[in-house]
Coordinates of C-alpha atoms in Angstrom, one line a residue:
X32 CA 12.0 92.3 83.9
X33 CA 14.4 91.4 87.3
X34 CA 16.9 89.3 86.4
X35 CA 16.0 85.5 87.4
X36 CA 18.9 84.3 89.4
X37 CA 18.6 80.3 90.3
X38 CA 18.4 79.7 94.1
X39 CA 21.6 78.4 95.5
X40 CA 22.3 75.5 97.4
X41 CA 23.5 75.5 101.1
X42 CA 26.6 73.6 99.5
X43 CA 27.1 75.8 96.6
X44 CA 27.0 78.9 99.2
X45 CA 29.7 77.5 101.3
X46 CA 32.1 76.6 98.3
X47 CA 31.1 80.1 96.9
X48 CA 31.4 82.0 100.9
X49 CA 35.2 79.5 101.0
X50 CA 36.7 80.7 97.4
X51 CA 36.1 84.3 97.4
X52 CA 34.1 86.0 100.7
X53 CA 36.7 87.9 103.1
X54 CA 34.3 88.0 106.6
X55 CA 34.9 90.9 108.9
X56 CA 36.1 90.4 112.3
X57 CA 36.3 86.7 111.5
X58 CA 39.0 84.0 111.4
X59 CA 38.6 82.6 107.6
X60 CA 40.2 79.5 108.9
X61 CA 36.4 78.8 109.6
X62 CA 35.6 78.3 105.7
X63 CA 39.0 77.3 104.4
X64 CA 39.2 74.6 107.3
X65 CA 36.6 74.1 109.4
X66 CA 32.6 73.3 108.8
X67 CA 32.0 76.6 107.2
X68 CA 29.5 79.7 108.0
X69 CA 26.3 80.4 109.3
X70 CA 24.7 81.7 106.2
X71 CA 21.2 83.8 107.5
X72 CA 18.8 83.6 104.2
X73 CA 15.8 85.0 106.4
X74 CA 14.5 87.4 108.8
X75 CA 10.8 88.2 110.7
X76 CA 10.2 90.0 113.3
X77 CA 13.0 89.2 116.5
X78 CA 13.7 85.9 114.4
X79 CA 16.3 84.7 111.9
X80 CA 16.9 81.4 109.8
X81 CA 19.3 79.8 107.9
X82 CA 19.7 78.3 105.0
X83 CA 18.9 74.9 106.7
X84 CA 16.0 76.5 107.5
X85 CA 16.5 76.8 111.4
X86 CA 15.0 79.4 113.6
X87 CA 16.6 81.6 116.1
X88 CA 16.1 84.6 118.2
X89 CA 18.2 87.7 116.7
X90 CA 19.7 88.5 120.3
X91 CA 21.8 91.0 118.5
X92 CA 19.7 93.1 116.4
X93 CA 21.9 91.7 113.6
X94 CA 25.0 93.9 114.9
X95 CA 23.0 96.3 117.1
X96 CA 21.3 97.6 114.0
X97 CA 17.8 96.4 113.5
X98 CA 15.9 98.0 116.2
X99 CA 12.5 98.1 114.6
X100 CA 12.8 94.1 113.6
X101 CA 13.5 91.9 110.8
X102 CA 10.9 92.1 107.7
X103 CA 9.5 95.7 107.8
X104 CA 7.9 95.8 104.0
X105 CA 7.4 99.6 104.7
X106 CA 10.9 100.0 104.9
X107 CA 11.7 98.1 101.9
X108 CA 9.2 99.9 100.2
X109 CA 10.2 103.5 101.0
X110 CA 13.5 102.7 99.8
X111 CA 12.3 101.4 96.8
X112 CA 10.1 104.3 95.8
X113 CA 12.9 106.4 96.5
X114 CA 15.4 104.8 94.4
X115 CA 12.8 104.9 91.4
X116 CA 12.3 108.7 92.0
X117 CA 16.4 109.7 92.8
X118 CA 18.4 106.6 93.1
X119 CA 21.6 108.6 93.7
X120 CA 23.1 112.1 94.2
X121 CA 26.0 113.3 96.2
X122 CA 25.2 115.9 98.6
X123 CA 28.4 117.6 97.4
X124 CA 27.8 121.3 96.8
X125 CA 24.2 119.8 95.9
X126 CA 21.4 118.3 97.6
X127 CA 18.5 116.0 97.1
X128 CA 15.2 116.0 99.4
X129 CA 15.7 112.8 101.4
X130 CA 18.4 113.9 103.1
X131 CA 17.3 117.7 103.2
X132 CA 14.3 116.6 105.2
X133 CA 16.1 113.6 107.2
X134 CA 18.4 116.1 108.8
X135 CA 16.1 118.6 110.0
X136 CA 14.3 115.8 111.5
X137 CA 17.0 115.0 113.3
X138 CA 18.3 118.6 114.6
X139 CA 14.8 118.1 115.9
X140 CA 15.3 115.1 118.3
X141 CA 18.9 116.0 118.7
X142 CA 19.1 117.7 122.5
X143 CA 20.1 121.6 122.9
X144 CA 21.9 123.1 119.8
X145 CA 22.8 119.9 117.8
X146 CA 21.3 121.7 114.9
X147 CA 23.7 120.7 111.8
X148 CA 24.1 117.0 110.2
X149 CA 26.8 116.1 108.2
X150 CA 26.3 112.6 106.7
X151 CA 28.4 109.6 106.4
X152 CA 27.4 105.8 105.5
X153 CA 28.8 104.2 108.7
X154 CA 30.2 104.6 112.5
X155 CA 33.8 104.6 111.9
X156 CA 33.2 107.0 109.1
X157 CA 31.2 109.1 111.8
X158 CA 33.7 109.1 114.2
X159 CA 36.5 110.1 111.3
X160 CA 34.3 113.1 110.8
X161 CA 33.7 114.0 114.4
X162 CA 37.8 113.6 114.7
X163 CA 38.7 115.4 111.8
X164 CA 36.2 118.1 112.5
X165 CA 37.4 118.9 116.1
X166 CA 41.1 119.4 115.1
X167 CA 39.5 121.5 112.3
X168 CA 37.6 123.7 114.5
X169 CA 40.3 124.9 116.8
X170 CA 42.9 125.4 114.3
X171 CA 39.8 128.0 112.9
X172 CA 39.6 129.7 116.4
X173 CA 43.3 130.2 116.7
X174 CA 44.0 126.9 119.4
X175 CA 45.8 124.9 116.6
X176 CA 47.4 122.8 119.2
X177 CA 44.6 121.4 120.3
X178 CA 44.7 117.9 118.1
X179 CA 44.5 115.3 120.9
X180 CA 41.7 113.1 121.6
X181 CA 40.8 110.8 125.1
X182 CA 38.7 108.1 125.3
X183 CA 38.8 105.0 127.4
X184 CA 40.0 101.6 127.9
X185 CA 38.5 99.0 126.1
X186 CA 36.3 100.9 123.9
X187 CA 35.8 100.2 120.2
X188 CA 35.0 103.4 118.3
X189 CA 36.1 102.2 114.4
X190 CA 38.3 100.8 112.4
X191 CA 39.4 104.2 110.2
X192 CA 42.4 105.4 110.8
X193 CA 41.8 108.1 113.1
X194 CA 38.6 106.4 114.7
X195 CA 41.2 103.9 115.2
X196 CA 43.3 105.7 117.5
X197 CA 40.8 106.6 119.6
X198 CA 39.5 103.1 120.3
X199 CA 40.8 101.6 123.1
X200 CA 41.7 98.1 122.1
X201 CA 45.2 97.5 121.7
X202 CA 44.9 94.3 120.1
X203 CA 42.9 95.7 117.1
X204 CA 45.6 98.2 116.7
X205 CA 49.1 96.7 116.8
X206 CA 49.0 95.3 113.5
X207 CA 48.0 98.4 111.2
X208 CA 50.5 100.8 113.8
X209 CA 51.6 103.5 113.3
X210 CA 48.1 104.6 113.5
X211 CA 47.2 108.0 113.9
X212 CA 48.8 110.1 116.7
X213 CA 46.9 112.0 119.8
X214 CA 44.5 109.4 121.3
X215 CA 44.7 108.9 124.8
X216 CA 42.7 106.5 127.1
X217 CA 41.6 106.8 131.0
X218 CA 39.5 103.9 132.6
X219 CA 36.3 103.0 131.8
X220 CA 33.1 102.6 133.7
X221 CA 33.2 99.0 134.6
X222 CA 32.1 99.3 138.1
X223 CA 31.9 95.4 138.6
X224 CA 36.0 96.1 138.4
X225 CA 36.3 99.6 139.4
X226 CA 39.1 98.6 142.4
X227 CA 41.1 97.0 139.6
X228 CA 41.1 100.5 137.8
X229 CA 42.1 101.7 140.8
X230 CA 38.9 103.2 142.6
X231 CA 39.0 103.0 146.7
X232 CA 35.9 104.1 147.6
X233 CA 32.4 102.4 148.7
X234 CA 29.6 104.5 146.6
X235 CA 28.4 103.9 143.2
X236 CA 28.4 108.3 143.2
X237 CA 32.1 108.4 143.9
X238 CA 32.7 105.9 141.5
X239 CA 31.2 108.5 139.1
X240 CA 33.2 111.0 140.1
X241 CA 36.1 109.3 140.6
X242 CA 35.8 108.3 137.0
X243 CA 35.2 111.1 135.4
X244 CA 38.1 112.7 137.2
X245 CA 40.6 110.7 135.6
X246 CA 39.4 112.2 132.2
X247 CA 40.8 115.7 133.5
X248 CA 43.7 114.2 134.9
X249 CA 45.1 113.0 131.5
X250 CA 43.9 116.7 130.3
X251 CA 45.7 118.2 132.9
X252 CA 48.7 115.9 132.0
X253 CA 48.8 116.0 128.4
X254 CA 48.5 119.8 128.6
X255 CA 45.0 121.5 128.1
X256 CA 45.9 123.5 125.2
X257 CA 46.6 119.9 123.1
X258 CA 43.5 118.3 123.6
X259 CA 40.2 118.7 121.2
X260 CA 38.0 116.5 122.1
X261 CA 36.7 113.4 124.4
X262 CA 35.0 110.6 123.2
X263 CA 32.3 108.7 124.9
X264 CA 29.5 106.3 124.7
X265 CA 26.7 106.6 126.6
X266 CA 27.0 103.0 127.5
X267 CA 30.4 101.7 126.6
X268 CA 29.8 98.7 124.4
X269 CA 33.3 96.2 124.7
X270 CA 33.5 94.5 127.6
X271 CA 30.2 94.2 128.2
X272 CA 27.7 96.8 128.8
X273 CA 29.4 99.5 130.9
X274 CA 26.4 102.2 132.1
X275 CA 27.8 105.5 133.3
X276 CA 28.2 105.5 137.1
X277 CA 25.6 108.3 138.6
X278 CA 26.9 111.9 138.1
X279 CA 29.3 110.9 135.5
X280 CA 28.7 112.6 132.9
X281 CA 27.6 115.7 134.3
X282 CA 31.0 115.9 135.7
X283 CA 32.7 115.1 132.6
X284 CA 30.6 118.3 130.9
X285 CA 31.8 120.2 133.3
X286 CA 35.5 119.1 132.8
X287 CA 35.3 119.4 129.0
X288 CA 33.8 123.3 129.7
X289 CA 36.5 124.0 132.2
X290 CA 39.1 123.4 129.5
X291 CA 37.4 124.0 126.6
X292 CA 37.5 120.5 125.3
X293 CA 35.1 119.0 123.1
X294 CA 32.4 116.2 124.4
X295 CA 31.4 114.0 121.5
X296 CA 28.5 111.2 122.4
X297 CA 29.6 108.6 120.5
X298 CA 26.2 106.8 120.1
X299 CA 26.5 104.1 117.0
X300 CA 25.1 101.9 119.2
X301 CA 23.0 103.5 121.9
X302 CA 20.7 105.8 119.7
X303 CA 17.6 105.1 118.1
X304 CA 16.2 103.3 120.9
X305 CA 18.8 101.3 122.2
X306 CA 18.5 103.0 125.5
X307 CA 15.0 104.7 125.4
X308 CA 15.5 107.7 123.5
X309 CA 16.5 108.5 119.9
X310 CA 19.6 110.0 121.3
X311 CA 21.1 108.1 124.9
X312 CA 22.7 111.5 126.0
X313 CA 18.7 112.1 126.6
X314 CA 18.4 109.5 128.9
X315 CA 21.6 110.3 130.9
X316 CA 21.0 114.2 131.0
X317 CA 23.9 115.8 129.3
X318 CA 24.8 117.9 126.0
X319 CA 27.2 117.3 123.9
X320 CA 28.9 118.9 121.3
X321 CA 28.8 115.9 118.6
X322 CA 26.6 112.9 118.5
X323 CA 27.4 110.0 116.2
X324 CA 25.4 107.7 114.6
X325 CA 24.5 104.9 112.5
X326 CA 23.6 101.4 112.9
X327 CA 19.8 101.7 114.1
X328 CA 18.9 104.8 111.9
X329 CA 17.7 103.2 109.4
X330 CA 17.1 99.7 111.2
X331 CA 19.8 98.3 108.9
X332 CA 17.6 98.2 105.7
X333 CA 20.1 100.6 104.1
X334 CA 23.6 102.2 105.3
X335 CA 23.4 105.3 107.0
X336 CA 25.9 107.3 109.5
X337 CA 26.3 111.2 110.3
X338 CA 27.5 113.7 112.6
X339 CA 25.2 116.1 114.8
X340 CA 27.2 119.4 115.2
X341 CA 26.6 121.8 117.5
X342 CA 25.9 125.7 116.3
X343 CA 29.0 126.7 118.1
X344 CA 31.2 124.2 116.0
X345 CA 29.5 125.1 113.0
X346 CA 29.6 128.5 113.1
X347 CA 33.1 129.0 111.6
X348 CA 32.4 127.0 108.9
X349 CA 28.9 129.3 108.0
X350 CA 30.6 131.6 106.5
X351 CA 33.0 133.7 104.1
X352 CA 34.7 130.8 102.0
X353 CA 35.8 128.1 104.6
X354 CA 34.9 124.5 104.3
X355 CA 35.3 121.5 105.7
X356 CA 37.2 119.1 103.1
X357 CA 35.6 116.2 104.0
X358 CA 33.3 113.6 103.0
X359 CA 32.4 110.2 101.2
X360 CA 30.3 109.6 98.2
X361 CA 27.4 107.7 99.1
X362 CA 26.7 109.8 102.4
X363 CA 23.4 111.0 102.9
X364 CA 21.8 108.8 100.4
X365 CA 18.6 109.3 99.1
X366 CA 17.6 105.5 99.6
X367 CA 19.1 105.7 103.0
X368 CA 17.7 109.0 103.9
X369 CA 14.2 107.8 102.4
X370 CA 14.1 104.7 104.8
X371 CA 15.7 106.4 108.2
X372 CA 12.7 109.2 107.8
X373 CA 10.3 105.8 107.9
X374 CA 11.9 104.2 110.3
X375 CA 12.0 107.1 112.5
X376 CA 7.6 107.2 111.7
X377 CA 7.8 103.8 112.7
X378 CA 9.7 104.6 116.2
X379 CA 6.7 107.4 116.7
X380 CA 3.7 105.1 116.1
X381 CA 4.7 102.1 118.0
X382 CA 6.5 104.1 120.5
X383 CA 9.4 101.8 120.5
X384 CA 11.4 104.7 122.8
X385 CA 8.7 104.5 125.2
X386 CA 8.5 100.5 125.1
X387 CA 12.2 100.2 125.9
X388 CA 11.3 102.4 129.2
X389 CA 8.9 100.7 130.1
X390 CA 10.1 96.7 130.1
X391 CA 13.7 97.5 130.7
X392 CA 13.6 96.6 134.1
X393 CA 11.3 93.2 133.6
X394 CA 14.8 92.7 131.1
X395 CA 17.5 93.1 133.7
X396 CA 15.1 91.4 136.0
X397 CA 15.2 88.2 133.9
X398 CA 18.7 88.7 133.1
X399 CA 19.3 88.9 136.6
X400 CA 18.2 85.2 137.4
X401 CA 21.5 83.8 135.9
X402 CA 23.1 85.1 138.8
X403 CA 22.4 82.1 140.7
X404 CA 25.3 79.9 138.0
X405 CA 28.3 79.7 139.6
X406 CA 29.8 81.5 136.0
X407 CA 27.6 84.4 136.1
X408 CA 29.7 87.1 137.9
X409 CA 27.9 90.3 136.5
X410 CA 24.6 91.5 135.0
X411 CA 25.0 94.5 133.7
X412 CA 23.7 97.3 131.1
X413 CA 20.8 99.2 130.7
X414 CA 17.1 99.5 128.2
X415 CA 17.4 96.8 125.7
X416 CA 21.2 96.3 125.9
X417 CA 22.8 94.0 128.8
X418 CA 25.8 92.3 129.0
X419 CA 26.8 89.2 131.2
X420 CA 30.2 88.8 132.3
X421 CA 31.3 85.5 133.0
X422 CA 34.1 84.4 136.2
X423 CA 35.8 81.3 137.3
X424 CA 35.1 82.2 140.8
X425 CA 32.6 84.6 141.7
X426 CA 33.7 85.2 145.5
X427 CA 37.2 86.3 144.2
X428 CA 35.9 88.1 140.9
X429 CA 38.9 85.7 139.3
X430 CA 38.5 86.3 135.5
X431 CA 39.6 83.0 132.8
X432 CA 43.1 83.3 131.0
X433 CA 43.7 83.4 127.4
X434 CA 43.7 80.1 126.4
X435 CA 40.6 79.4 128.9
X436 CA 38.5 82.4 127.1
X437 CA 39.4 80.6 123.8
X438 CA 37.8 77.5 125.2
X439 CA 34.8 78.7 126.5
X440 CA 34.1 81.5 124.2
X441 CA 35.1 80.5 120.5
X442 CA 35.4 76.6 121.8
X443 CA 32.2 76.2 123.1
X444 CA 30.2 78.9 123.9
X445 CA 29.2 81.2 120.6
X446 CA 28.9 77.7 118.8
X447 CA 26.7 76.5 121.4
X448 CA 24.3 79.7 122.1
X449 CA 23.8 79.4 118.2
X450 CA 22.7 75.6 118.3
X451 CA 20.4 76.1 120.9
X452 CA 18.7 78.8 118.9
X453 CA 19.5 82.5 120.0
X454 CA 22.2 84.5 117.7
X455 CA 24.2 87.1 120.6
X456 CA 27.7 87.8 121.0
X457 CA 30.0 86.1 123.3
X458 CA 32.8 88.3 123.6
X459 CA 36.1 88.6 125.4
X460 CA 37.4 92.4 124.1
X461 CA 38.1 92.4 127.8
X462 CA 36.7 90.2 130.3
X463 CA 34.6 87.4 129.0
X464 CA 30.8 88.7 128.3
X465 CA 27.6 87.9 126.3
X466 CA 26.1 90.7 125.0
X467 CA 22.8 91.3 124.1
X468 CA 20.9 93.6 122.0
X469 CA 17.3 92.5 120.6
X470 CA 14.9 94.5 118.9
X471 CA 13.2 96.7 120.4
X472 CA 10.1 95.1 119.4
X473 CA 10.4 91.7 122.3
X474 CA 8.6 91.3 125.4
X475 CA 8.5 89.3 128.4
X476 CA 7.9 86.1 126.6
X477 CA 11.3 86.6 124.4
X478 CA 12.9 87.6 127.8
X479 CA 12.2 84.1 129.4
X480 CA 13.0 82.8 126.3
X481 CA 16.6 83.5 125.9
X482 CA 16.8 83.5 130.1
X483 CA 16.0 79.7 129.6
X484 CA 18.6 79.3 126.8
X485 CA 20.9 80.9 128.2
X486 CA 20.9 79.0 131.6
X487 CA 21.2 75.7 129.8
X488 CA 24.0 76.4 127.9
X489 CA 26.0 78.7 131.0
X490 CA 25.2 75.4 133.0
X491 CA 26.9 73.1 130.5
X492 CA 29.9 76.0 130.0
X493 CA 30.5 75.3 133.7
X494 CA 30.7 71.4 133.8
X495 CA 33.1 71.7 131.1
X496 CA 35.5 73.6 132.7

């Protein structure tokens, strides 16, 4: 019989949450000092409650993660007849079925030659791999000295060590430095400030190449023969929402080809549906040499993470008595791999991919409205991921200071959103954004919904100012 554990009190959670829960990415001053945490007991569909039992719209997916929607009993289920089958086995010199069949599955939706998975149980752990592999490969080839990595400014890839050089945020770096050497950043594609980056031209298509060409500019610069690998995402996540400028990324594969530089698609966010395919480099027409994942693979009913090679980057390792010393205990595990091949049957027979396409637009549309608040500088982003960025004067583009972001974002706004019942992320890892991320599941009434609550509380923001 399951053990019968007494149901808490809110009061009991928050004396238990303030004694001995570290949060992640939080300030704890919030439980040692302040009112406490929002503790989320339930979720249905596109909503979530608390423990007070108040409703809200999950405008986050959770943290970008549950795609398919809150309260999926099939999921539950698969994972539960898996762990009564196989609860556990490394995939270390052995294998189990789950993941077996889970990664031919995804060689399958994976573009081109992505034929070869290699598993993790996160994105920062998928990144690691992806780093640790490139500098692996070369050194196999005979190009040892290619160990550096570029991505760009502002964007969050992990918090490992090495993912942690190649993220782009110096403020989540300074304290754990020195971090891990070779990671190099050129500027993003935030075309709403593309003339701050330095752009001078008129055209959203020179934009793209203009943007792309910085990426063999710091190739050129740091010497072709040092560099392994560029990092991307499809749709660059911190600082709201930055879609690649037309032409970009064919570009970019062309620079990557030119010096034989590996292009990893760093998709921990944008796959599984986020943007309309399983994988975003789909829906933005290029091939990489890695893809990423995590998050949305298994709709956040179990942790899951991995690494799509290409045959190219494999092939040394296929062989002869090489391989790759690498890897973490609970990848690729059976639970996990049990409820990502549901979920993925799930994506198939509501054609969630094919939903995204199709209301997308009505989306940006809605978004769009805000425009007319005197805050609302940018809409941005693209399928069912959008961010807002938010100015103190929109004819000048004038962004708020430090202390003024602090106000309106942690003094006001994220507080407020969450009163007025929708869950999202007001952000200021660069300019101050919201972000939003539903599941893929909402329509147009959810989109008017969380239009309407966002004007309300954007329109107070402003008359506190």
């Amino acid at each position: 019989m399951p053990t019968n554990r007494r149901a808490r009190t809110e009061a009991e959670l928050q004396a238990l949450a303030r004694d001995h829960l570290w949060m992640h990415f939080a300030r704890q001053s919030v439980m040692t000092d302040g009112p406490g945490v929002p503790i989320i007991v339930r979720g249905e569909g596109h909503h979530i409650w608390d423990a007070g039992g108040k409703r809200y719209i999950d405008g986050l997916s959770g943290l970008f993660v549950v795609n398919a929607g809150h309260g999926r009993t099939r999921l539950a289920d698969a994972g539960a007849r898996q762990a009564e089958q196989l609860a556990f086995f490394p995939i270390w010199s052995y294998a189990h079925p789950a993941a077996i069949e889970l990664a031919a599955r995804l060689a399958h939706l994976a573009p081109g030659d992505l034929d070869h998975v290699f598993f993790s149980t996160g994105g920062g752990e998928a990144v690691e791999t992806a780093f640790k592999l490139a500098k692996h490969y070369f050194k196999l080839v005979g190009k040892p000295g290619k160990h550096k990595v570029i991505s760009r400014a502002i964007a969050y890839h992990g918090t490992p060590q090495g993912a942690l050089a190649i993220t782009g945020l110096p403020g989540m770096k300074q304290m754990f430095e020195p971090i891990t050497p070779g990671g190099f950043r050129v500027p993003n594609t935030n075309r709403y400030r593309a003339a701050e980056a330095g752009f001078t031209g008129t055209t959203d298509d020179e934009f793209g190449v203009w943007a792309a060409d910085r990426i063999e500019e710091m190739i050129l610069f740091e010497g072709p023969d040092t560099v392994a690998a560029v990092f991307l995402e499809p749709v660059q996540n911190s600082g709201g929402c930055f879609p690649p400028p037309p032409g970009y990324f064919a570009r970019v594969r062309e620079i990557c080809d030119r010096h034989d530089v590996l292009l990893v698609s760093d998709e921990v966010i944008c796959a599984f549906g986020r943007i309309g395919e399983t994988f975003a480099c789909t829906a933005y027409g290029y091939q990489p040499d890695m893809i990423t994942f995590a998050k949305a693979a298994t709709s956040g009913y179990a942790p899951l993470g991995g690494t799509i090679v290409s045959e190219r980057i494999y092939e040394p390792f296929a062989h002869g008595d090489v391989s790759f010393p690498h890897g973490y205990t609970f990848a690729g595990h059976p639970v996990s791999a049990a409820v990502a091949l549901e979920n993925l049957d799930i994506f198939e027979e509501e054609r969630l991919n094919e939903r995204v396409r199709e209301n997308s637009p009505a989306f940006r549309a809605t978004l769009a409205k805000l425009t007319d608040l005197p805050i609302v500088g940018d809409v941005r982003g693209d399928g069912y991921f959008f961010g807002i960025e938010l100015v103190k004067d929109k004819a000048t583009r004038e962004t708020f200071d430090a202390d003024e972001s602090e106000r309106l974002l942690r003094g006001f706004l994220s507080t407020a959103l969450y009163d007025a019942g929708l869950y999202c992320r007001a952000d200021d890892r660069g300019d101050p954004v919201v972000q939003l991320a539903p599941p893929l599941t909402i329509g147009q009434t959810e989109f008017d919904e969380i239009e309407q609550i966002l004007r309300g509380v954007l329109s107070e923001a402003w008359t506190r100012l």
